[in-house]
Amino acid sequence: MSQRIVRGCAALGIVLALAGCTATGTPSSQSASTAAGSDDPVRSSAPPVASATPSATSPAPAPTTAAFDRSKHSLDDPSSIWVVVDKQRPLQPKSWVPPDLVTPAVPHTNVPQLRKVAADALVRMFAGAEQDGIRLVSLSAYRSYATQSSIFDRNLATLGRAKTLQLTARPGYSEHQTGLADDLGDGSSCDLQVCFESHPAAKWLLANSWRYGWILRYPLGDTAVTGIQTEPWHFRYIGKSAAKEMHATGVKTLEQFFDLPDSPDY
């Protein structure tokens, strides 16, 4: 570059700075980047210009928290981990069979079957409980339409209609048929009994199951919503994100969480 150009830049520093002139007589990095149409600025050997320090009274930008997306999974498709099954929402079709049932390697009284995603989470939850000195036992996981029919008919004969409808879902209306539910206990005489609620295992599950994507499905005091009396042993897999959101918001039932109608009866 000629000395005349250098002298021109020195003499008219302010003007040329605004126009993008540098000590080498070439456009500044910002101007070069813009001219090239690039999103990434070109490196410049010139020292960076210090930005002004924000005022101490300037408000900090408010943190943004994305709203939980309740439309991420279907509530009706039986293959969805968010499918909601209650007395108003039978499985479609009622005889549906999960295609990916596996047997989780956990202590049990009846050989459990669950959908793989739920089975994997159950194994992790049992391991977490064991680390905390809690023993868990799987009592009843997947039940087919035929099995649920047999249980329902037996309870009708022994308990009567009113009690049966409080305790046992009709075939096609049972969460157990989804392959995403398991009745859990600790191997004591309170298994499948309301007295299980006072046991350390039940308390651990209530406090920690959400960390593994599981929730207590039929909590105390929400029979008018779920249509089922309190069952401190019945847990349902819905995935970590939804379980975490339910825990954070304090919502106890799937009907309330997904803004569905109460299901007190068929």
mmCIF file of C-alpha atoms in Angstrom:
data_model
loop_
_atom_site.group_PDB
_atom_site.id
_atom_site.type_symbol
_atom_site.label_atom_id
_atom_site.label_comp_id
_atom_site.label_asym_id
_atom_site.label_seq_id
_atom_site.Cartn_x
_atom_site.Cartn_y
_atom_site.Cartn_z
ATOM 1 C CA MET A 1 0.000 0.000 0.000
ATOM 2 C CA SER A 2 1.318 3.463 -0.825
ATOM 3 C CA GLN A 3 2.346 5.892 1.901
ATOM 4 C CA ARG A 4 -0.325 8.286 0.620
ATOM 5 C CA ILE A 5 -3.072 5.819 1.521
ATOM 6 C CA VAL A 6 -1.521 5.247 4.964
ATOM 7 C CA ARG A 7 -1.316 8.985 5.572
ATOM 8 C CA GLY A 8 -4.922 9.328 4.413
ATOM 9 C CA CYS A 9 -6.089 6.767 6.902
ATOM 10 C CA ALA A 10 -4.114 8.413 9.705
ATOM 11 C CA ALA A 11 -5.392 11.865 8.891
ATOM 12 C CA LEU A 12 -8.979 10.871 8.559
ATOM 13 C CA GLY A 13 -9.060 8.215 11.268
ATOM 14 C CA ILE A 14 -12.527 9.009 12.512
ATOM 15 C CA VAL A 15 -14.122 9.081 9.067
ATOM 16 C CA LEU A 16 -12.361 5.949 7.872
ATOM 17 C CA ALA A 17 -13.113 4.099 11.097
ATOM 18 C CA LEU A 18 -16.770 4.677 10.426
ATOM 19 C CA ALA A 19 -16.267 3.508 6.860
ATOM 20 C CA GLY A 20 -14.447 0.329 7.942
ATOM 21 C CA CYS A 21 -10.812 1.288 7.221
ATOM 22 C CA THR A 22 -8.079 -0.523 9.188
ATOM 23 C CA ALA A 23 -4.389 0.021 9.626
ATOM 24 C CA THR A 24 -3.794 -2.102 6.551
ATOM 25 C CA GLY A 25 -6.250 -0.192 4.417
ATOM 26 C CA THR A 26 -8.650 -3.180 4.101
ATOM 27 C CA PRO A 27 -12.267 -3.319 5.308
ATOM 28 C CA SER A 28 -12.818 -4.221 8.980
ATOM 29 C CA SER A 29 -13.676 -7.798 9.913
ATOM 30 C CA GLN A 30 -17.353 -6.944 10.482
ATOM 31 C CA SER A 31 -17.616 -5.257 7.076
ATOM 32 C CA ALA A 32 -15.802 -8.116 5.346
ATOM 33 C CA SER A 33 -18.080 -10.642 6.941
ATOM 34 C CA THR A 34 -21.159 -8.717 5.915
ATOM 35 C CA ALA A 35 -19.922 -8.305 2.388
ATOM 36 C CA ALA A 36 -19.267 -12.054 2.110
ATOM 37 C CA GLY A 37 -22.720 -12.889 3.425
ATOM 38 C CA SER A 38 -21.304 -15.088 6.224
ATOM 39 C CA ASP A 39 -22.936 -15.706 9.630
ATOM 40 C CA ASP A 40 -19.499 -16.225 11.213
ATOM 41 C CA PRO A 41 -17.352 -13.080 11.633
ATOM 42 C CA VAL A 42 -13.882 -13.112 10.060
ATOM 43 C CA ARG A 43 -11.057 -13.050 12.627
ATOM 44 C CA SER A 44 -9.237 -9.720 12.842
ATOM 45 C CA SER A 45 -5.769 -9.091 14.239
ATOM 46 C CA ALA A 46 -6.999 -5.796 15.655
ATOM 47 C CA PRO A 47 -7.613 -5.801 19.425
ATOM 48 C CA PRO A 48 -11.274 -6.120 20.424
ATOM 49 C CA VAL A 49 -13.105 -3.031 21.540
ATOM 50 C CA ALA A 50 -14.229 -3.282 25.154
ATOM 51 C CA SER A 51 -17.965 -3.085 25.563
ATOM 52 C CA ALA A 52 -19.532 -0.697 27.995
ATOM 53 C CA THR A 53 -20.177 -2.058 31.472
ATOM 54 C CA PRO A 54 -23.925 -2.438 32.122
ATOM 55 C CA SER A 55 -25.395 -0.157 34.734
ATOM 56 C CA ALA A 56 -25.712 -1.655 38.193
ATOM 57 C CA THR A 57 -29.376 -0.715 38.100
ATOM 58 C CA SER A 58 -30.063 -2.519 34.814
ATOM 59 C CA PRO A 59 -32.525 -5.379 35.358
ATOM 60 C CA ALA A 60 -31.181 -8.860 34.751
ATOM 61 C CA PRO A 61 -32.829 -10.707 31.853
ATOM 62 C CA ALA A 62 -35.659 -12.913 33.065
ATOM 63 C CA PRO A 63 -34.941 -16.644 32.759
ATOM 64 C CA THR A 64 -37.072 -18.445 30.193
ATOM 65 C CA THR A 65 -38.615 -21.812 31.090
ATOM 66 C CA ALA A 66 -40.245 -23.794 28.331
ATOM 67 C CA ALA A 67 -43.757 -24.929 29.171
ATOM 68 C CA PHE A 68 -44.216 -28.678 29.519
ATOM 69 C CA ASP A 69 -45.600 -30.098 26.265
ATOM 70 C CA ARG A 70 -48.638 -32.209 27.148
ATOM 71 C CA SER A 71 -49.227 -33.032 23.483
ATOM 72 C CA LYS A 72 -45.919 -34.850 23.036
ATOM 73 C CA HIS A 73 -47.525 -38.307 23.323
ATOM 74 C CA SER A 74 -51.013 -39.602 22.628
ATOM 75 C CA LEU A 75 -53.417 -40.162 25.515
ATOM 76 C CA ASP A 76 -55.526 -42.575 23.436
ATOM 77 C CA ASP A 77 -53.067 -44.784 21.542
ATOM 78 C CA PRO A 78 -52.506 -47.920 23.671
ATOM 79 C CA SER A 79 -48.866 -48.028 22.557
ATOM 80 C CA SER A 80 -48.219 -44.540 24.005
ATOM 81 C CA ILE A 81 -46.480 -44.300 27.382
ATOM 82 C CA TRP A 82 -49.023 -41.582 28.268
ATOM 83 C CA VAL A 83 -52.151 -43.568 27.411
ATOM 84 C CA VAL A 84 -54.779 -42.831 30.050
ATOM 85 C CA VAL A 85 -56.972 -45.781 30.978
ATOM 86 C CA ASP A 86 -59.844 -45.372 33.421
ATOM 87 C CA LYS A 87 -63.547 -46.132 33.737
ATOM 88 C CA GLN A 88 -64.349 -43.620 30.989
ATOM 89 C CA ARG A 89 -61.370 -44.467 28.784
ATOM 90 C CA PRO A 90 -61.065 -48.140 27.785
ATOM 91 C CA LEU A 91 -58.201 -49.422 25.700
ATOM 92 C CA GLN A 92 -58.853 -49.317 21.965
ATOM 93 C CA PRO A 93 -59.130 -52.136 21.108
ATOM 94 C CA LYS A 94 -60.106 -53.585 24.479
ATOM 95 C CA SER A 95 -58.182 -56.782 23.742
ATOM 96 C CA TRP A 96 -54.943 -54.926 22.922
ATOM 97 C CA VAL A 97 -51.667 -56.734 23.661
ATOM 98 C CA PRO A 98 -48.356 -54.834 24.020
ATOM 99 C CA PRO A 99 -45.886 -55.999 21.336
ATOM 100 C CA ASP A 100 -42.699 -55.561 23.375
ATOM 101 C CA LEU A 101 -43.280 -57.338 26.692
ATOM 102 C CA VAL A 102 -40.160 -58.464 28.557
ATOM 103 C CA THR A 103 -39.492 -59.938 31.969
ATOM 104 C CA PRO A 104 -37.526 -57.615 34.286
ATOM 105 C CA ALA A 105 -35.056 -59.326 36.611
ATOM 106 C CA VAL A 106 -36.494 -58.137 39.931
ATOM 107 C CA PRO A 107 -37.769 -59.917 43.070
ATOM 108 C CA HIS A 108 -41.372 -61.016 42.489
ATOM 109 C CA THR A 109 -44.228 -63.212 43.626
ATOM 110 C CA ASN A 110 -45.670 -63.605 40.116
ATOM 111 C CA VAL A 111 -43.322 -63.558 37.125
ATOM 112 C CA PRO A 112 -43.676 -59.968 35.889
ATOM 113 C CA GLN A 113 -43.975 -58.818 32.311
ATOM 114 C CA LEU A 114 -43.781 -55.176 31.282
ATOM 115 C CA ARG A 115 -43.133 -53.170 28.158
ATOM 116 C CA LYS A 116 -39.394 -52.865 27.739
ATOM 117 C CA VAL A 117 -39.146 -49.151 28.545
ATOM 118 C CA ALA A 118 -41.081 -49.690 31.777
ATOM 119 C CA ALA A 119 -39.178 -52.879 32.640
ATOM 120 C CA ASP A 120 -35.807 -51.133 32.287
ATOM 121 C CA ALA A 121 -36.996 -48.281 34.504
ATOM 122 C CA LEU A 122 -38.339 -50.762 37.072
ATOM 123 C CA VAL A 123 -34.960 -52.498 37.330
ATOM 124 C CA ARG A 124 -33.280 -49.135 37.944
ATOM 125 C CA MET A 125 -35.871 -48.216 40.569
ATOM 126 C CA PHE A 126 -35.432 -51.502 42.424
ATOM 127 C CA ALA A 127 -31.655 -50.957 42.395
ATOM 128 C CA GLY A 128 -32.097 -47.423 43.751
ATOM 129 C CA ALA A 129 -34.342 -48.672 46.540
ATOM 130 C CA GLU A 130 -31.866 -51.397 47.446
ATOM 131 C CA GLN A 131 -29.094 -48.820 47.748
ATOM 132 C CA ASP A 132 -31.283 -46.998 50.268
ATOM 133 C CA GLY A 133 -31.900 -50.186 52.238
ATOM 134 C CA ILE A 134 -35.428 -50.724 50.865
ATOM 135 C CA ARG A 135 -36.655 -54.083 49.585
ATOM 136 C CA LEU A 136 -39.235 -54.023 46.808
ATOM 137 C CA VAL A 137 -41.188 -56.914 45.316
ATOM 138 C CA SER A 138 -43.170 -57.020 42.065
ATOM 139 C CA LEU A 139 -46.596 -58.525 42.784
ATOM 140 C CA SER A 140 -48.598 -58.190 39.562
ATOM 141 C CA ALA A 141 -47.504 -56.477 36.351
ATOM 142 C CA TYR A 142 -48.980 -57.126 32.880
ATOM 143 C CA ARG A 143 -52.359 -58.817 32.823
ATOM 144 C CA SER A 144 -54.064 -59.807 29.584
ATOM 145 C CA TYR A 145 -57.718 -59.167 28.789
ATOM 146 C CA ALA A 146 -58.495 -62.804 29.586
ATOM 147 C CA THR A 147 -56.652 -62.695 32.910
ATOM 148 C CA GLN A 148 -58.414 -59.479 33.922
ATOM 149 C CA SER A 149 -61.762 -61.050 33.017
ATOM 150 C CA SER A 150 -61.030 -63.983 35.311
ATOM 151 C CA ILE A 151 -60.034 -61.715 38.214
ATOM 152 C CA PHE A 152 -63.037 -59.443 37.741
ATOM 153 C CA ASP A 153 -65.504 -62.355 37.653
ATOM 154 C CA ARG A 154 -63.934 -63.975 40.713
ATOM 155 C CA ASN A 155 -64.158 -60.750 42.698
ATOM 156 C CA LEU A 156 -67.772 -60.261 41.659
ATOM 157 C CA ALA A 157 -68.582 -63.658 43.123
ATOM 158 C CA THR A 158 -66.676 -63.143 46.380
ATOM 159 C CA LEU A 159 -66.818 -59.391 47.066
ATOM 160 C CA GLY A 160 -70.006 -58.242 45.374
ATOM 161 C CA ARG A 161 -70.452 -55.695 42.615
ATOM 162 C CA ALA A 162 -69.953 -52.465 44.595
ATOM 163 C CA LYS A 163 -66.677 -53.556 46.214
ATOM 164 C CA THR A 164 -65.397 -55.125 43.008
ATOM 165 C CA LEU A 165 -65.912 -51.930 41.017
ATOM 166 C CA GLN A 166 -63.895 -50.009 43.615
ATOM 167 C CA LEU A 167 -61.009 -52.462 43.542
ATOM 168 C CA THR A 168 -60.893 -54.149 40.160
ATOM 169 C CA ALA A 169 -61.089 -52.700 36.663
ATOM 170 C CA ARG A 170 -63.247 -54.326 34.058
ATOM 171 C CA PRO A 171 -61.334 -56.183 31.319
ATOM 172 C CA GLY A 172 -60.260 -53.650 28.705
ATOM 173 C CA TYR A 173 -60.236 -50.863 31.302
ATOM 174 C CA SER A 174 -57.207 -51.985 33.301
ATOM 175 C CA GLU A 175 -53.844 -50.233 33.376
ATOM 176 C CA HIS A 176 -52.218 -53.619 33.871
ATOM 177 C CA GLN A 177 -53.187 -54.487 30.300
ATOM 178 C CA THR A 178 -51.026 -51.617 28.993
ATOM 179 C CA GLY A 179 -47.838 -53.292 30.224
ATOM 180 C CA LEU A 180 -46.977 -50.023 31.983
ATOM 181 C CA ALA A 181 -48.292 -50.788 35.486
ATOM 182 C CA ASP A 182 -47.041 -52.902 38.366
ATOM 183 C CA ASP A 183 -48.340 -53.624 41.849
ATOM 184 C CA LEU A 184 -45.402 -53.310 44.233
ATOM 185 C CA GLY A 185 -44.884 -54.453 47.802
ATOM 186 C CA ASP A 186 -42.192 -55.464 50.247
ATOM 187 C CA GLY A 187 -43.028 -59.141 50.755
ATOM 188 C CA SER A 188 -44.977 -58.504 53.952
ATOM 189 C CA SER A 189 -48.525 -59.325 55.012
ATOM 190 C CA CYS A 190 -49.535 -55.813 53.899
ATOM 191 C CA ASP A 191 -48.831 -56.513 50.228
ATOM 192 C CA LEU A 192 -51.870 -55.414 48.185
ATOM 193 C CA GLN A 193 -53.381 -53.986 51.379
ATOM 194 C CA VAL A 194 -53.951 -50.367 52.390
ATOM 195 C CA CYS A 195 -51.716 -50.938 55.439
ATOM 196 C CA PHE A 196 -48.749 -51.058 53.014
ATOM 197 C CA GLU A 197 -49.012 -47.252 52.935
ATOM 198 C CA SER A 198 -47.332 -47.020 56.367
ATOM 199 C CA HIS A 199 -44.361 -49.203 55.399
ATOM 200 C CA PRO A 200 -40.906 -47.792 54.581
ATOM 201 C CA ALA A 201 -41.111 -49.283 51.080
ATOM 202 C CA ALA A 202 -44.345 -47.418 50.312
ATOM 203 C CA LYS A 203 -42.932 -44.182 51.690
ATOM 204 C CA TRP A 204 -39.758 -44.596 49.642
ATOM 205 C CA LEU A 205 -41.791 -45.206 46.483
ATOM 206 C CA LEU A 206 -43.979 -42.178 47.127
ATOM 207 C CA ALA A 207 -40.890 -39.981 47.552
ATOM 208 C CA ASN A 208 -38.696 -41.422 44.801
ATOM 209 C CA SER A 209 -40.639 -43.299 42.119
ATOM 210 C CA TRP A 210 -40.956 -40.150 39.970
ATOM 211 C CA ARG A 211 -37.183 -40.067 39.587
ATOM 212 C CA TYR A 212 -37.461 -43.287 37.584
ATOM 213 C CA GLY A 213 -40.543 -42.321 35.559
ATOM 214 C CA TRP A 214 -43.110 -44.037 37.808
ATOM 215 C CA ILE A 215 -46.044 -42.519 39.709
ATOM 216 C CA LEU A 216 -48.528 -43.673 42.334
ATOM 217 C CA ARG A 217 -51.637 -44.002 40.188
ATOM 218 C CA TYR A 218 -54.429 -44.175 42.782
ATOM 219 C CA PRO A 219 -53.538 -41.864 45.689
ATOM 220 C CA LEU A 220 -55.517 -41.391 48.866
ATOM 221 C CA GLY A 221 -58.377 -38.903 48.553
ATOM 222 C CA ASP A 222 -58.789 -39.004 44.764
ATOM 223 C CA THR A 223 -61.278 -41.848 44.313
ATOM 224 C CA ALA A 224 -63.830 -39.402 42.870
ATOM 225 C CA VAL A 225 -61.290 -38.583 40.142
ATOM 226 C CA THR A 226 -59.856 -42.015 39.335
ATOM 227 C CA GLY A 227 -62.810 -44.220 40.234
ATOM 228 C CA ILE A 228 -60.487 -46.502 42.224
ATOM 229 C CA GLN A 229 -59.993 -46.486 45.993
ATOM 230 C CA THR A 230 -56.516 -45.692 47.305
ATOM 231 C CA GLU A 231 -53.978 -48.303 46.230
ATOM 232 C CA PRO A 232 -50.568 -47.479 47.720
ATOM 233 C CA TRP A 233 -49.152 -50.446 45.823
ATOM 234 C CA HIS A 234 -50.226 -49.606 42.240
ATOM 235 C CA PHE A 235 -47.571 -47.747 40.248
ATOM 236 C CA ARG A 236 -47.658 -46.613 36.641
ATOM 237 C CA TYR A 237 -44.801 -45.783 34.259
ATOM 238 C CA ILE A 238 -45.202 -42.513 32.310
ATOM 239 C CA GLY A 239 -41.555 -41.614 31.646
ATOM 240 C CA LYS A 240 -39.180 -39.335 33.514
ATOM 241 C CA SER A 241 -40.248 -36.008 32.009
ATOM 242 C CA ALA A 242 -43.959 -36.373 32.816
ATOM 243 C CA ALA A 243 -43.308 -37.907 36.240
ATOM 244 C CA LYS A 244 -40.952 -35.049 37.073
ATOM 245 C CA GLU A 245 -43.526 -32.470 35.975
ATOM 246 C CA MET A 246 -46.268 -34.103 38.048
ATOM 247 C CA HIS A 247 -43.968 -34.127 41.078
ATOM 248 C CA ALA A 248 -42.951 -30.492 40.562
ATOM 249 C CA THR A 249 -46.512 -29.250 40.153
ATOM 250 C CA GLY A 250 -48.006 -31.445 42.873
ATOM 251 C CA VAL A 251 -50.659 -32.900 40.552
ATOM 252 C CA LYS A 252 -51.540 -36.403 41.749
ATOM 253 C CA THR A 253 -53.642 -38.038 39.036
ATOM 254 C CA LEU A 254 -53.282 -38.467 35.280
ATOM 255 C CA GLU A 255 -56.845 -37.206 34.802
ATOM 256 C CA GLN A 256 -55.971 -33.883 36.443
ATOM 257 C CA PHE A 257 -52.526 -33.648 34.860
ATOM 258 C CA PHE A 258 -53.901 -34.011 31.342
ATOM 259 C CA ASP A 259 -57.120 -32.046 32.083
ATOM 260 C CA LEU A 260 -59.385 -35.038 31.479
ATOM 261 C CA PRO A 261 -62.851 -35.596 32.965
ATOM 262 C CA ASP A 262 -63.138 -37.361 36.305
ATOM 263 C CA SER A 263 -63.850 -41.070 36.042
ATOM 264 C CA PRO A 264 -65.878 -42.073 39.099
ATOM 265 C CA ASP A 265 -67.783 -44.844 37.306
ATOM 266 C CA TYR A 266 -68.345 -46.621 33.991
#
